[in-house]
XYZ file of C-alpha atoms in Angstrom:
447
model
C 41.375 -37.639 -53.652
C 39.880 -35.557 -50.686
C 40.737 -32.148 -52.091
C 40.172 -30.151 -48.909
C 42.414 -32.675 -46.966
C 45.331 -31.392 -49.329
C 48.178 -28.518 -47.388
C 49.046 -25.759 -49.508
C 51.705 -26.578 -50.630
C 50.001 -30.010 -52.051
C 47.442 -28.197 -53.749
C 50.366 -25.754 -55.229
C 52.028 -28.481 -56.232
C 48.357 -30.015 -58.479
C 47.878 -26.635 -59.906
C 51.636 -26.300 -61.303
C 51.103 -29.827 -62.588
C 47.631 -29.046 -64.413
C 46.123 -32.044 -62.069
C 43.833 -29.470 -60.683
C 42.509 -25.881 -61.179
C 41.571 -22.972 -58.802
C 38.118 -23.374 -59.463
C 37.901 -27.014 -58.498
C 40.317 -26.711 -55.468
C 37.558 -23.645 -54.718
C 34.374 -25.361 -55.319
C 35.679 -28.267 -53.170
C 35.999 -25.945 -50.490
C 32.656 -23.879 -50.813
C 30.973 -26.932 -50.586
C 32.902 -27.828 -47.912
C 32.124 -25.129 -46.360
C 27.735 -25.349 -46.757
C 28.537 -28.977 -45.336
C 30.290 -27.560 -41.981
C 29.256 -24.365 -41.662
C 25.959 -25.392 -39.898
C 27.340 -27.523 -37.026
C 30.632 -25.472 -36.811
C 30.222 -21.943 -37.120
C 33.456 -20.807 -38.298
C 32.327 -17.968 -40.910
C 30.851 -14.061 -40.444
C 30.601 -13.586 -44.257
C 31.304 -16.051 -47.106
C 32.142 -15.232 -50.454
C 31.109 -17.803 -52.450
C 30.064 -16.110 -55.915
C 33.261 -13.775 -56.007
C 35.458 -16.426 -54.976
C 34.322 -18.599 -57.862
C 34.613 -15.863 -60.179
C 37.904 -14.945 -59.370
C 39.245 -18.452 -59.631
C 37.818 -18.811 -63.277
C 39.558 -15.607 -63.667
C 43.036 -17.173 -62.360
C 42.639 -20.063 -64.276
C 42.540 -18.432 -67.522
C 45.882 -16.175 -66.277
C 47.595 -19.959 -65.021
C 46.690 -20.780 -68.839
C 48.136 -18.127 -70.331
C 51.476 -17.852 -68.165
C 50.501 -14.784 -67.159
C 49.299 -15.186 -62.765
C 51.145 -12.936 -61.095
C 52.195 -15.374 -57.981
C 52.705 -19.043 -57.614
C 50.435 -19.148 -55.340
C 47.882 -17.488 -57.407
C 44.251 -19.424 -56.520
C 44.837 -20.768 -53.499
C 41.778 -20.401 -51.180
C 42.426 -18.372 -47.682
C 40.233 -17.200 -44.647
C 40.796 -13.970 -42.884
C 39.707 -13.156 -39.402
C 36.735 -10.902 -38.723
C 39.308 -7.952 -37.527
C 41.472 -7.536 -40.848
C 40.079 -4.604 -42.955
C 38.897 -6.113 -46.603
C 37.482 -3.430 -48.926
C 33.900 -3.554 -50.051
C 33.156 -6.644 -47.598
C 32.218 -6.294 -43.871
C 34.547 -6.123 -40.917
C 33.026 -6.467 -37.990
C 35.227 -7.885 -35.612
C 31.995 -10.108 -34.290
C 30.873 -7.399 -32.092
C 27.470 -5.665 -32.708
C 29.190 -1.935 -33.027
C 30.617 -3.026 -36.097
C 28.262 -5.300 -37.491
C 27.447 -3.774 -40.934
C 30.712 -1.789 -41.172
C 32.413 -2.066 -44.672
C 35.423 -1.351 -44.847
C 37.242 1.468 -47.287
C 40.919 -0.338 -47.596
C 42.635 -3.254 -47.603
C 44.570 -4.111 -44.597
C 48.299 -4.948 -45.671
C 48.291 -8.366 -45.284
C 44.945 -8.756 -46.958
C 46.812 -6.714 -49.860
C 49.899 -8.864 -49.751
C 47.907 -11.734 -50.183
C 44.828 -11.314 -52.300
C 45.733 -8.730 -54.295
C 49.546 -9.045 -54.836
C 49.572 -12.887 -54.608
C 45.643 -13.189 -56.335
C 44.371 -15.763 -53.181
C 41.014 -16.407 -53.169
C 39.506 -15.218 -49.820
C 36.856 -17.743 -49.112
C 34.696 -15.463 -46.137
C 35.706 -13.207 -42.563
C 36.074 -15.699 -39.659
C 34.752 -15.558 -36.387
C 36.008 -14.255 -33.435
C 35.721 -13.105 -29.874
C 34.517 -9.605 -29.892
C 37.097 -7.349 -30.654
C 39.892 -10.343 -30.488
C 39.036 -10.508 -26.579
C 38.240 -13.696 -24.837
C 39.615 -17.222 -25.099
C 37.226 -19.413 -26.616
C 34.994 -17.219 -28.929
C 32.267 -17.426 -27.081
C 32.551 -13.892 -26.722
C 31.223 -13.220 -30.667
C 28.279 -11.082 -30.773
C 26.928 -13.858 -33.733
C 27.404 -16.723 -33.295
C 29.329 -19.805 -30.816
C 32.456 -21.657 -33.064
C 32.254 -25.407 -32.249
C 35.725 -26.926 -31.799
C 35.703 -29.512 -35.216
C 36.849 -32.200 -32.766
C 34.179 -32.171 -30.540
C 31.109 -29.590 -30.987
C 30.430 -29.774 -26.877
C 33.566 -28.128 -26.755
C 35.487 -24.543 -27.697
C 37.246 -24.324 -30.207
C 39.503 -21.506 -27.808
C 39.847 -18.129 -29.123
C 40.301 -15.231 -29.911
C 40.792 -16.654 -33.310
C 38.557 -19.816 -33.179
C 36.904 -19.369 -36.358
C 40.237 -18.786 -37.890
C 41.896 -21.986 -36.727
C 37.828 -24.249 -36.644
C 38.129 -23.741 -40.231
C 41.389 -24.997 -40.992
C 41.195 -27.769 -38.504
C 37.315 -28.742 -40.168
C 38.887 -28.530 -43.813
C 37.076 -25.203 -44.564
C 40.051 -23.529 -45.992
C 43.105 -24.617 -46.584
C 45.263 -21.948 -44.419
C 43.899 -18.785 -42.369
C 45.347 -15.774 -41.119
C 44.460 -14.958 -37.171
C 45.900 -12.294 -35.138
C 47.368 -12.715 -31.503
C 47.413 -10.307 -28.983
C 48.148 -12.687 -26.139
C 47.497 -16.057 -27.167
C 44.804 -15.587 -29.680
C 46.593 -18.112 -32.093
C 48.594 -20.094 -30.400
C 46.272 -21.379 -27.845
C 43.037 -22.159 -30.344
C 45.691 -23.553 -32.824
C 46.855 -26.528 -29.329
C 42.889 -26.875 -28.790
C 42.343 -27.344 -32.758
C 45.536 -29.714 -33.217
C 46.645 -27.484 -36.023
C 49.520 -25.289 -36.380
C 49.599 -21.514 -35.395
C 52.351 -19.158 -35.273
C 52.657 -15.870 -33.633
C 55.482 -14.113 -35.108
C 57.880 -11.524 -33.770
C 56.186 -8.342 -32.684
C 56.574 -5.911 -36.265
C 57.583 -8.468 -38.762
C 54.216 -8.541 -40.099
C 52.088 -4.948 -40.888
C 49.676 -4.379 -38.271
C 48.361 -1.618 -41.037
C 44.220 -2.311 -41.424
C 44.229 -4.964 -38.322
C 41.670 -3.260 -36.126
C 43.559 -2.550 -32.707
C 42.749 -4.477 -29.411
C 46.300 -3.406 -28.012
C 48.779 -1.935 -30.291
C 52.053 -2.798 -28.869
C 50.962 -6.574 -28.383
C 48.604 -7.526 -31.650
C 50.664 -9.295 -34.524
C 49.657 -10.890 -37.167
C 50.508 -14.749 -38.104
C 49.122 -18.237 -39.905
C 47.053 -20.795 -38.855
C 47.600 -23.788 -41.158
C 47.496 -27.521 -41.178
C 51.535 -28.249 -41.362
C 54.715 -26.031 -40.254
C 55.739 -25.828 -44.269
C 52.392 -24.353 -44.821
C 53.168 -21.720 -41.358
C 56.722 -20.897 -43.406
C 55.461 -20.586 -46.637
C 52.658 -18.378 -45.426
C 54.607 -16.406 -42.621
C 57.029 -15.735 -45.971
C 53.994 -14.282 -48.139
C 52.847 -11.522 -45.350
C 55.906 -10.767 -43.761
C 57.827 -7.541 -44.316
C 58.385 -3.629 -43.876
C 55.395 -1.453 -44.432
C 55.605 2.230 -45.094
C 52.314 2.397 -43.087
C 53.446 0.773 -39.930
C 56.193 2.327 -38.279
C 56.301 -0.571 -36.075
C 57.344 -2.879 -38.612
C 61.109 -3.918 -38.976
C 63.206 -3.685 -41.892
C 65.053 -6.478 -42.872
C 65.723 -8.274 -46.123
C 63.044 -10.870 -47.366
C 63.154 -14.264 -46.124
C 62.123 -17.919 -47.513
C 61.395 -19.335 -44.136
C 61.333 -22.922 -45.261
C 64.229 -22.766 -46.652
C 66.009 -24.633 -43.525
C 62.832 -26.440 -42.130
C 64.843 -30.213 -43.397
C 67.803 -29.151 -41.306
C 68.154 -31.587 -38.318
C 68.135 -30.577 -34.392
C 71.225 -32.172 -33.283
C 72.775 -30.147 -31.055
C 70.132 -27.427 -30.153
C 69.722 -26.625 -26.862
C 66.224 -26.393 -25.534
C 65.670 -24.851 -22.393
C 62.160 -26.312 -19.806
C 60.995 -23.279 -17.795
C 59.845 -25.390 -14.267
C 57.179 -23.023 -13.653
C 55.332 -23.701 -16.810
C 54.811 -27.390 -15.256
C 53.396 -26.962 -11.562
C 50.539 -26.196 -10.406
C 47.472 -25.619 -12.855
C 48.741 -27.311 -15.811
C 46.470 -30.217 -16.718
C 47.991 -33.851 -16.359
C 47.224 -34.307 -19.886
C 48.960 -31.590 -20.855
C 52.075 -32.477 -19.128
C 52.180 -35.984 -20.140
C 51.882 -34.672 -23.882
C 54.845 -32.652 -23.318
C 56.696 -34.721 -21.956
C 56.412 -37.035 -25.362
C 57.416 -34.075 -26.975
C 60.889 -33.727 -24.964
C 61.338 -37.375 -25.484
C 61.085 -36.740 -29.284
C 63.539 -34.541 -29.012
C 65.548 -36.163 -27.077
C 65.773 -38.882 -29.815
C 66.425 -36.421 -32.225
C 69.749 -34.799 -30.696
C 68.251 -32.119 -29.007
C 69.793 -30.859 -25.547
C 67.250 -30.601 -23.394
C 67.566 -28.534 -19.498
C 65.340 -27.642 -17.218
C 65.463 -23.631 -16.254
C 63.406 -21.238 -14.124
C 62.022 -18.259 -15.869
C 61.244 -16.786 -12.659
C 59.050 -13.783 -13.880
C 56.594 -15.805 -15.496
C 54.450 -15.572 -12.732
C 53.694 -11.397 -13.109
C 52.989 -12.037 -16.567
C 49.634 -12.390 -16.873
C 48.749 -9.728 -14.399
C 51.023 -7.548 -16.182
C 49.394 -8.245 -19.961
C 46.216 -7.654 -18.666
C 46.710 -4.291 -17.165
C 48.809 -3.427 -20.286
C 46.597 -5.047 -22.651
C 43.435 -3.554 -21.003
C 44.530 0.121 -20.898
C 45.786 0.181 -24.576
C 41.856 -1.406 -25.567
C 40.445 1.436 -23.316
C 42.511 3.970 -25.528
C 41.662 2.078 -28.720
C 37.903 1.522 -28.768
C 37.767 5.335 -27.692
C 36.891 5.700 -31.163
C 33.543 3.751 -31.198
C 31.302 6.369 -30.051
C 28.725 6.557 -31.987
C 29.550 9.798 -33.989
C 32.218 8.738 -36.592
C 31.509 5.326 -37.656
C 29.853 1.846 -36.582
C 26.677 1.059 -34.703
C 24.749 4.388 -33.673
C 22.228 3.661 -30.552
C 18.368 5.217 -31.612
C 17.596 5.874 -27.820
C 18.986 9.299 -27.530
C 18.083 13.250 -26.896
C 21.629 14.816 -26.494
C 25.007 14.118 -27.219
C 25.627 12.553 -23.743
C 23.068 10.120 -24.469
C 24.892 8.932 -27.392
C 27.729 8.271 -26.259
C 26.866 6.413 -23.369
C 23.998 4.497 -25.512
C 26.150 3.359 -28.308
C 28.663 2.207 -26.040
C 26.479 0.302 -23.783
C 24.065 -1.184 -26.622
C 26.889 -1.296 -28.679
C 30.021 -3.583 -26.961
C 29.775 -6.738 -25.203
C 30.307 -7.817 -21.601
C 33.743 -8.526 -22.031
C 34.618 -5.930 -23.880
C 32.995 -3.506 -21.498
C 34.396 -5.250 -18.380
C 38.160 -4.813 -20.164
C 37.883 -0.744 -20.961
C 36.312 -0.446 -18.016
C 39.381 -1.944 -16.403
C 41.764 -0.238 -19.179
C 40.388 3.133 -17.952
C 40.912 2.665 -14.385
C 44.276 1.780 -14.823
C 45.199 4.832 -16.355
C 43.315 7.298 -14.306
C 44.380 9.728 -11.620
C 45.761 8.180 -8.436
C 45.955 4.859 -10.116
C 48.283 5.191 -13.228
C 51.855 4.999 -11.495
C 50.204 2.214 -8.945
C 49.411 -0.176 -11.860
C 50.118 0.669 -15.877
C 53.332 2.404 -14.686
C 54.589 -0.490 -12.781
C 53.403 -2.994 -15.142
C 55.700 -1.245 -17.884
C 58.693 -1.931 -15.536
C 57.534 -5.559 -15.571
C 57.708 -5.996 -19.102
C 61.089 -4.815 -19.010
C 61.920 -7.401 -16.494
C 59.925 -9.934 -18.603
C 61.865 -9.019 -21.590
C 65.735 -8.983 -20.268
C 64.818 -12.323 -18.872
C 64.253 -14.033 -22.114
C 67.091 -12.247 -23.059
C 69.300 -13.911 -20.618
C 67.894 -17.165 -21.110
C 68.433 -17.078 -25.182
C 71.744 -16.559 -24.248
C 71.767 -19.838 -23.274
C 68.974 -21.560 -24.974
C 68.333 -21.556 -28.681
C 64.276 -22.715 -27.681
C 62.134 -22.628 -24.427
C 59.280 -24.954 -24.514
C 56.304 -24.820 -22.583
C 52.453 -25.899 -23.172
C 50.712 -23.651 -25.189
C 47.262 -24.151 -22.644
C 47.299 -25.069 -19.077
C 44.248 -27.302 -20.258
C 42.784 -29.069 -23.103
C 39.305 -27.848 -24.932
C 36.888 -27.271 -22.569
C 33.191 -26.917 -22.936
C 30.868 -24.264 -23.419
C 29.962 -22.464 -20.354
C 32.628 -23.963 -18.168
C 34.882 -21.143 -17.981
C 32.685 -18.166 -19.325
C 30.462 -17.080 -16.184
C 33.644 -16.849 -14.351
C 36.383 -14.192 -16.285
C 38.864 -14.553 -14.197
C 39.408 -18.582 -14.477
C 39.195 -17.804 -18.543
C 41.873 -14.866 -17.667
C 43.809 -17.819 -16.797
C 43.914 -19.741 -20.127
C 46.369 -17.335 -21.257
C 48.947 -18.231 -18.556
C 51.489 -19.627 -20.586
C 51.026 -17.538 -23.795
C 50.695 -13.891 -23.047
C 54.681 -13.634 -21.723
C 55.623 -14.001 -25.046
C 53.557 -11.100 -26.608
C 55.152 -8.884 -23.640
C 58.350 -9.848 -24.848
C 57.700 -9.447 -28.181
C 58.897 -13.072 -28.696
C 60.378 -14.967 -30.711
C 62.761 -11.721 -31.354
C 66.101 -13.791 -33.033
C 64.892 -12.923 -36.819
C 67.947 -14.109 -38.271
C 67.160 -17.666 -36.801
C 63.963 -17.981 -37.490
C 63.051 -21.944 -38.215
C 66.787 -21.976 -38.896
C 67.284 -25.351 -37.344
């Protein structure tokens, strides 16, 4: 038995059944993880000693009847941009490369504290959750497991590496406009972004507020449910959150499809979209064909402002966020200076990647005199058009499916010296974070 091959919900299954303990299931994965680590790249920080400790520790609780959580000693990875107390958070980017953070994030709470996980290390990540293919890290390139000549997409491709290379068993990721999803269809493992404010955005450090959520990367959908279940929920500390009862969200995953009507936006499936792509999707509508679905072809016909839209939205919100990183309060402080001016503008410069830079700078322009009603204005409008027509097509539909990438994993340097072609990997995702998709709660993996 290949323990690191094992979902979740396997390995839950050999600890209730004494077949294994947390400190085996952890060991296999630490060594796991010195095997990979060196050809993939997946992890910031690893946490091998206190991870091993805390499993003997949960062990001796799973003995005594006493763990607090069923899930108690399962391993998990947590990007680079959740805040973990006493360990580094550095969201890959230079500025905050030996910051330690105070607090736990809620979702780092919910799970390692309330639910005694075992957090195996930080992930990797393009800098500040920006880029699609992490190749935008300030440490290090993640390899895609499948093929190391190739990304393993991003933002959250150390996140969704490690899962797919058997480095830990599930991983949280965040996704501001694709940043799980698309990673998760380069990977071939599972990633799900969940409605905007189910999960607590509390201790996720901000690329753009009203877009970032939360969600799981794991290697089945029971695994996605069981873990979407675990962080889900109203927090006190994010008024964004919504407050509805608790949910089991595998509790209907057995149900069958017959009947449910899936609607096929056409413009997801013109030009751009890879043939490989289409031809896998097309499978997929045959499968559910076969399975009773109802399938239709629509038009979602603002799809096309979408991704110009996100990115002046999702660009001006970074330019307000990373305000912060200046040198004075917190993070990386430049040496090079002989007034005030000087550090700010040194800090910031040494301090933030290309990318990064390139997106405040755009952020800022968008909201400046003269320009603010002519772009982030309008683009606000757009969303709204964005969202009512989802809206009218859920009145009809119970699913749309689309590809998740216009293009399968590509390799490193093929899209990166040209921003505007990588802008373009998040064509068919970032309509959804607009929306603040998938918004029917109550249905929710219901069929």
């Amino acid at each position: 038995m290949n323990i690191t091959e094992l979902t979740v919900h396997e390995l839950k299954e050999k600890l209730d059944k004494k077949e294994l303990t947390s400190e085996e299931i952890t060991k296999a994965y630490i060594d796991r993880i010195n095997e990979k680590e060196p050809q993939i790249g997946a992890f910031v920080t690893t946490l091998e000693q206190e991870a091993i400790e805390k499993a003997k520790k949960i062990d001796k609780e799973r003995q005594a009847g006493t763990a607090n959580s069923e899930y108690a000693g399962i391993p998990v990875g947590l990007k680079d941009n959740m805040c973990t107390k006493g360990i580094k958070t550095t969201c890959s980017s230079k500025m905050l490369e030996n910051f330690v953070s105070p607090y736990d994030g809620t979702v780092v709470n919910k799970l390692v504290n309330e639910n005694s996980m075992i957090a195996l290390g930080k992930l990797n990540m393009d800098e500040f959750a920006m880029g699609s293919s992490t190749e935008t890290s300030y440490f290090k390139n993640t390899k895609n497991p499948w093929d190391i000549r190739c990304v393993p997409g991003g933002s959250s491709g150390g996140s969704v590496a490690a899962v797919a290379a058997d480095m830990v068993p599930w991983a949280l990721g965040s996704d501001t406009g694709g940043s799980i999803r698309q990673p998760a269809s380069l990977c071939g493992v599972v990633g799900l972004k969940p409605t905007y404010g189910l999960v607590s955005r509390y201790g996720l450090i901000a690329f753009a507020s009203s877009l970032d959520q939360i969600g799981p990367i794991t290697k089945d959908v029971e695994d996605a449910a069981i873990l979407l279940s675990l962080i889900a929920g109203k927090d006190e500390k994010d008024t964004t959150t919504i407050d509805i009862p608790k949910k089991d969200y595998t509790k209907n995953l057995k149900k069958d499809i017959k009947g449910l009507k899936i609607g096929v936006p056409k413009e997801f499936f013109g030009e751009g979209i890879n043939e490989e792509v289409k031809a896998s999707l097309q499978k997929t509508i045959e499968v559910y064909k076969n399975l009773g679905a109802e399938i239709e072809e629509t038009s979602l016909d603002v799809s096309e402002y979408s991704l110009a839209t996100y990115y002046i939205i999702a660009c001006a919100e970074a330019s307000s966020n990373l305000g912060r990183f200046d040198g004075i309060r917190y993070g990386y402080r430049t040496p090079n200076y002989s007034n005030l001016k000087d550090i700010y503008k040194n800090t910031r410069s040494e301090g933030f990647g290309a990318e990064v830079k390139r997106r405040i700078i755009l952020g800022t322009y968008v909201l400046s005199s003269g320009y603010y009603d002519a772009y982030y204005k309008k683009a606000q409008k757009v969303r709204t058009l964005v969202q009512n027509e989802f809206a009218k097509q859920f009145e009809k539909y119970d699913v749309l499916l689309t590809p998740t990438s216009p293009v399968t994993a590509f390799k490193f340097g093929e899209k990166s010296e040209n921003p505007l072609e990588m802008y373009l990997s998040d064509i068919c995702t970032v309509s959804v974070n607009i929306a603040g998709l998938p918004r029917n709660i109550s249905t929710m993996w219901s069929r």
